[in-house]
Coordinates of N, CA, C and O and ligand atoms in Angstrom, one line a residue:
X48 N 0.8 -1.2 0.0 CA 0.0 0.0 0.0 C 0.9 1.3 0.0 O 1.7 1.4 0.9
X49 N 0.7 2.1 -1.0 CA 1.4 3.7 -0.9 C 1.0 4.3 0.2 O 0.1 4.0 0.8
X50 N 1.9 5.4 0.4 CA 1.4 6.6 1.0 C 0.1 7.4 0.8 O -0.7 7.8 1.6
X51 N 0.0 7.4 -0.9 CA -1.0 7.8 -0.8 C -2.1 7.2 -0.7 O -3.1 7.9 -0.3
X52 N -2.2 5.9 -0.9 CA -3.3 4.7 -0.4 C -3.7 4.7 0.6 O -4.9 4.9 0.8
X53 N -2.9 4.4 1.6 CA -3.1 5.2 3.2 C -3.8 6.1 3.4 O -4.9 6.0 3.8
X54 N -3.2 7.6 3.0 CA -3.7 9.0 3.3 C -5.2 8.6 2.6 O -6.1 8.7 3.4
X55 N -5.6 8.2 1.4 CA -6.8 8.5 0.8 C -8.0 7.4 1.9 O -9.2 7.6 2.0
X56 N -7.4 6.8 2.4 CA -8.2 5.5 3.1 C -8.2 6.0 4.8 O -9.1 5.7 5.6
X57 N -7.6 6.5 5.0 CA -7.5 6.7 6.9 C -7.3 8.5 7.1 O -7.4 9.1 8.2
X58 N -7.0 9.0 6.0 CA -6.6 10.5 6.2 C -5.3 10.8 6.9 O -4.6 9.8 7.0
X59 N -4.8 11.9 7.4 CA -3.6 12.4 7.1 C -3.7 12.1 9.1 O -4.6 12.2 9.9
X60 N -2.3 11.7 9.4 CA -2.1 11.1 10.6 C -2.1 12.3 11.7 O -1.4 13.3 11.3
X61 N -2.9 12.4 13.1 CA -2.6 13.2 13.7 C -1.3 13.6 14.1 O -0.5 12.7 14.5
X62 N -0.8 15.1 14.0 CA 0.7 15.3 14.8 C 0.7 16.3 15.7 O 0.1 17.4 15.7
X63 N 1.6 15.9 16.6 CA 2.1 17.6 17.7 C 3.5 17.8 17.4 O 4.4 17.0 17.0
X64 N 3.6 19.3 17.6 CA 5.2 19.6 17.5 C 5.7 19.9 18.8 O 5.0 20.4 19.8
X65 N 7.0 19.5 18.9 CA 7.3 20.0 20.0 C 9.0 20.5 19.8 O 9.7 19.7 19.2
X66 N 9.7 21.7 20.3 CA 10.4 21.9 20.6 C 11.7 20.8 20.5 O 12.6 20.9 19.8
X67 N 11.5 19.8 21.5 CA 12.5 18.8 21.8 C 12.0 17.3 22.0 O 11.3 17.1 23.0
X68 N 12.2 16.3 21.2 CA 11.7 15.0 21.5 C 12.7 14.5 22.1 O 13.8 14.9 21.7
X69 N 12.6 13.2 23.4 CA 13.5 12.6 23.6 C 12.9 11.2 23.5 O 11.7 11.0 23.5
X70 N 13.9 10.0 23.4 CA 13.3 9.3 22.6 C 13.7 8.0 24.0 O 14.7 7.4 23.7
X71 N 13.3 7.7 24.6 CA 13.6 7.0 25.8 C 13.4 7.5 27.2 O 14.2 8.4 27.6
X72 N 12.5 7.0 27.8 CA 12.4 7.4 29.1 C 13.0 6.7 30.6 O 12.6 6.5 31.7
X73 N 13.8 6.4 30.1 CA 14.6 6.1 31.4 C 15.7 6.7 31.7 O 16.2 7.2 30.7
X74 N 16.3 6.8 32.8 CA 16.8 7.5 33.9 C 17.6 9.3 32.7 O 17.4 10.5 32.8
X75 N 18.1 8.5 32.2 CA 18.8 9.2 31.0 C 18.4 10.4 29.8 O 19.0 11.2 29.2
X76 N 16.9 9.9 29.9 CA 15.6 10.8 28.9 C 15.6 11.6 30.0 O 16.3 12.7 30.1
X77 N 14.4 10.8 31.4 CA 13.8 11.5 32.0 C 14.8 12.9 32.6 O 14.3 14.0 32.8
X78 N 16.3 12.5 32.8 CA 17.1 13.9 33.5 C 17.2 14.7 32.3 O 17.4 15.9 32.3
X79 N 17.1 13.8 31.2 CA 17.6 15.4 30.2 C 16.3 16.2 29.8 O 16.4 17.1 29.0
X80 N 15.2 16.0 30.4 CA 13.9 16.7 29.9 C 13.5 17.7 30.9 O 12.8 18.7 30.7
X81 N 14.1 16.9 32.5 CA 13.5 17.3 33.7 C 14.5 19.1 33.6 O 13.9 20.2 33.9
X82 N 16.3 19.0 33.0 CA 17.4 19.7 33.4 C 16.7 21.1 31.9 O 16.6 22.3 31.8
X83 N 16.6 19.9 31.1 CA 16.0 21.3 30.1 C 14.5 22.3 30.2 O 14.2 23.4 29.7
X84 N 13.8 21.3 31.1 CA 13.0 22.8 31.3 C 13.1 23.3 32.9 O 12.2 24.0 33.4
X85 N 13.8 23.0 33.3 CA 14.8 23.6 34.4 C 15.5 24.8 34.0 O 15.4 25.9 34.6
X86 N 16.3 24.6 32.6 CA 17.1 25.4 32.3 C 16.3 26.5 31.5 O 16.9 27.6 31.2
X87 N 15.1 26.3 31.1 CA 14.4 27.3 30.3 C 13.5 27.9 31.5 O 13.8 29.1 31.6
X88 N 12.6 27.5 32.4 CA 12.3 28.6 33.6 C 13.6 29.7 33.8 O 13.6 30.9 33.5
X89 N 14.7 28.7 34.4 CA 16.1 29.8 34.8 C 15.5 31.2 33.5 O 15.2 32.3 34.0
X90 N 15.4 30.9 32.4 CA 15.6 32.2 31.4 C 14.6 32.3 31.0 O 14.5 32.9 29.9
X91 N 13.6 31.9 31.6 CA 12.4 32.5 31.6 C 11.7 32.5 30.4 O 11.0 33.5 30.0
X92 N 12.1 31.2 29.5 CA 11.4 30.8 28.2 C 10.6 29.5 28.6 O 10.5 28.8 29.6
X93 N 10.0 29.5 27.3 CA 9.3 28.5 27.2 C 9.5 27.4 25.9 O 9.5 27.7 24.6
X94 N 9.7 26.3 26.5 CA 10.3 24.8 25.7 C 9.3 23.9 26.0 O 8.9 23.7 27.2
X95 N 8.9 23.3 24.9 CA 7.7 22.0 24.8 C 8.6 20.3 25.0 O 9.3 20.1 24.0
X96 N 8.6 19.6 25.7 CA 9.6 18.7 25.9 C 8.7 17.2 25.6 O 8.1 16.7 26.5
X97 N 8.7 16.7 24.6 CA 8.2 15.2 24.5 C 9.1 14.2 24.9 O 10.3 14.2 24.5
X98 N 8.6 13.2 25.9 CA 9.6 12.1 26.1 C 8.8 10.8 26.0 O 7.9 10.3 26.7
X99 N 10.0 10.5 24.5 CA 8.4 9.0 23.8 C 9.4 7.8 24.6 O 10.6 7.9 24.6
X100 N 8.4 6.6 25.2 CA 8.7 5.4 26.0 C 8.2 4.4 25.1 O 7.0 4.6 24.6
X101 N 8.9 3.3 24.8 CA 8.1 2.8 24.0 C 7.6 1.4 25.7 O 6.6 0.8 25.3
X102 N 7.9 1.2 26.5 CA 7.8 0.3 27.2 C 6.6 0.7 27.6 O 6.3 1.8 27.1
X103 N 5.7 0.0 28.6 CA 4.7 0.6 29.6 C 4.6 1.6 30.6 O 3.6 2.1 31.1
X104 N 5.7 1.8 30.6 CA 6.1 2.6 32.2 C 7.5 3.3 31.9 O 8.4 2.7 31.3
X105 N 7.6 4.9 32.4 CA 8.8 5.5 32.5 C 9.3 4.8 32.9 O 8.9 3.7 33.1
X106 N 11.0 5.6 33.2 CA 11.5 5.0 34.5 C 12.3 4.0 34.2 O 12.9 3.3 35.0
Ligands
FAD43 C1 19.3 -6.1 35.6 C2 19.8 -4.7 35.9 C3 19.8 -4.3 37.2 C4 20.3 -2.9 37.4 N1 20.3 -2.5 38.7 C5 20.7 -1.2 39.0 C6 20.7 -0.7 40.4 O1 20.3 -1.4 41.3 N2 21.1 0.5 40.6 C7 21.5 1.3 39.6 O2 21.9 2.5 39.8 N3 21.5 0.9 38.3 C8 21.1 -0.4 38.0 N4 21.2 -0.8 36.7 C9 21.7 0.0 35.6 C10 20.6 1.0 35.2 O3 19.4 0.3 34.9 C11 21.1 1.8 34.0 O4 22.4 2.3 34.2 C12 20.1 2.8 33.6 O5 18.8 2.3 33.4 C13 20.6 3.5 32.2 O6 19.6 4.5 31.9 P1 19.4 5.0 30.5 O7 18.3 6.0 30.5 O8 20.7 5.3 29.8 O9 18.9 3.7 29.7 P2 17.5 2.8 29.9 O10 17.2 2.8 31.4 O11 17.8 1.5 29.2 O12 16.4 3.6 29.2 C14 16.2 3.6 27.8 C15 14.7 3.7 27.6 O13 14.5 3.9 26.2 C16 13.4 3.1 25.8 N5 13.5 2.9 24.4 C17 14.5 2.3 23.7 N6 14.3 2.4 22.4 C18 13.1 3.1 22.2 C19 12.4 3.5 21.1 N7 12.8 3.2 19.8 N8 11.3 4.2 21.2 C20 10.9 4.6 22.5 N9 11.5 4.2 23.6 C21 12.7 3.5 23.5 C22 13.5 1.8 26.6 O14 12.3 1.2 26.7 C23 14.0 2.4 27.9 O15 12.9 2.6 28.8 C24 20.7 -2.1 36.4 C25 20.7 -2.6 35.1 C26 20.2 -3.9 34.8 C27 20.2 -4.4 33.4

């Protein structure tokens, strides 16, 4: 099945954007997501942080 076979049959896939994806949530994701918007309060911005898990559970 093409792309466009798909798109014409199920329509165009939901998406969000986000600033920063991290792609693993354990110990290693979760500190670099927790330190970057840590580090964006400090400067008083704002950063959208996704952190995709593919397991059941963070952590
Ligand atoms: C049996 C065992 C016992 C341990 N006991 C201890 C202990 O007692 N104390 C201690 O300090 N350390 C312990 N460790 C070590 C500790 O688990 C690791 O050092 C730590 O988990 C490494 O963290 P990490 O975030 O780098 O990787 P991980 O913890 O492996 O996290 C990576 C994450 O990414 C996810 N992932 C991978 N590919 C994808 C993908 N394509 N899409 C989405 N998600 C994905 C995985 O599901 C996982 O959750 C132990 C390790 C093992 C194997």
């Amino acid at each position: 099945m093409t792309i466009q076979n798909v798109l014409a049959q199920y329509g165009p896939r939901e998406s969000m954007e986000y600033d920063v994806v991290i792609v693993g949530g354990g110990p290693a994701g979760l500190s670099a997501a927790i330190r970057l918007k840590q580090l964006a309060t400090q400067q008083h911005r704002e950063v959208s942080v996704c952190v995709l898990e593919k397991g059941s559970e963070v952590g």
